[in-house]
XYZ file of C-alpha atoms in Angstrom:
91
model
C -135.501 133.663 108.982
C -132.659 135.231 106.998
C -130.307 137.931 108.258
C -128.907 139.836 105.307
C -125.169 139.486 104.759
C -123.364 142.177 106.728
C -120.311 142.863 108.845
C -119.981 144.366 112.300
C -117.317 146.644 113.690
C -117.160 144.730 116.977
C -116.592 141.033 117.614
C -119.659 138.781 117.882
C -120.227 135.631 119.875
C -123.245 133.603 118.755
C -124.526 130.932 121.151
C -127.026 128.510 119.611
C -129.570 127.415 122.221
C -132.267 125.651 120.171
C -132.695 124.668 116.540
C -130.037 125.152 113.898
C -128.530 128.168 112.127
C -126.522 128.252 108.926
C -123.805 130.887 108.696
C -121.805 131.792 105.610
C -118.691 133.687 106.684
C -116.491 135.817 104.442
C -113.112 137.273 105.426
C -112.505 141.015 105.132
C -110.413 140.332 102.013
C -113.687 139.497 100.180
C -115.016 143.025 100.826
C -114.991 144.090 97.152
C -116.637 140.825 96.060
C -119.629 141.422 98.373
C -120.469 144.947 97.152
C -121.406 146.666 100.407
C -123.742 149.629 100.308
C -121.927 152.994 100.397
C -120.790 154.444 103.705
C -123.527 156.565 105.342
C -126.245 154.681 103.435
C -129.081 153.361 105.632
C -127.835 149.835 104.874
C -124.157 150.639 105.429
C -122.086 147.474 106.185
C -124.554 145.228 104.308
C -123.956 143.477 101.030
C -126.035 144.514 98.014
C -125.860 140.945 96.657
C -129.053 138.901 96.933
C -127.671 135.546 98.066
C -130.791 133.700 96.897
C -130.531 135.129 93.383
C -127.151 136.807 92.779
C -126.985 139.055 89.718
C -123.627 138.217 88.142
C -123.920 141.039 85.605
C -124.457 143.704 88.269
C -122.003 142.092 90.710
C -119.373 140.313 88.571
C -116.834 139.813 91.391
C -119.448 137.995 93.515
C -118.277 134.668 92.060
C -114.791 135.321 93.498
C -116.051 135.466 97.096
C -114.942 132.475 99.136
C -117.528 131.955 101.855
C -117.180 129.318 104.539
C -120.340 127.542 105.660
C -120.959 126.645 109.295
C -124.129 125.029 110.671
C -124.669 125.485 114.386
C -126.693 123.109 116.528
C -127.789 123.539 120.167
C -124.773 124.031 122.411
C -122.479 125.356 119.653
C -120.747 128.722 119.936
C -119.404 130.752 117.008
C -116.976 133.669 117.296
C -117.196 136.169 114.437
C -114.252 138.597 114.274
C -114.766 142.277 113.468
C -115.174 143.103 109.759
C -116.056 139.512 108.772
C -119.190 139.409 106.618
C -121.786 136.888 107.754
C -125.047 135.718 106.219
C -127.349 133.849 108.602
C -130.301 131.545 107.964
C -132.404 129.679 110.466
C -132.321 126.066 109.299
C-alpha cells in the first residue's frame, strides 16, 4: 500500500503496531522541489511527482529534494511535524 506524498497542517503521530512501514520525509524547505498541486485543487497538499517514476523534465527541481528515509517496525512511533511532506509505503 502506498500513500501519496503529502503534507498535513496538523502534527501527526504514527504508531506502528504490526508489519513495517517505510516513510520518506521532506522538510517544508523542499516544498518547491515536490511540486504540490495548486491550492483549492482536489489533491491540494499532495505532490504531483510520481515517486516510482519521477519525470525530471516536468519536475526539474525534484532531484534537489532531500528526503530522509525511516522504516518503522512494530512498537516504533514517528512524530511528523506540520507541513512536512511524507510518502508512506507498507513494506
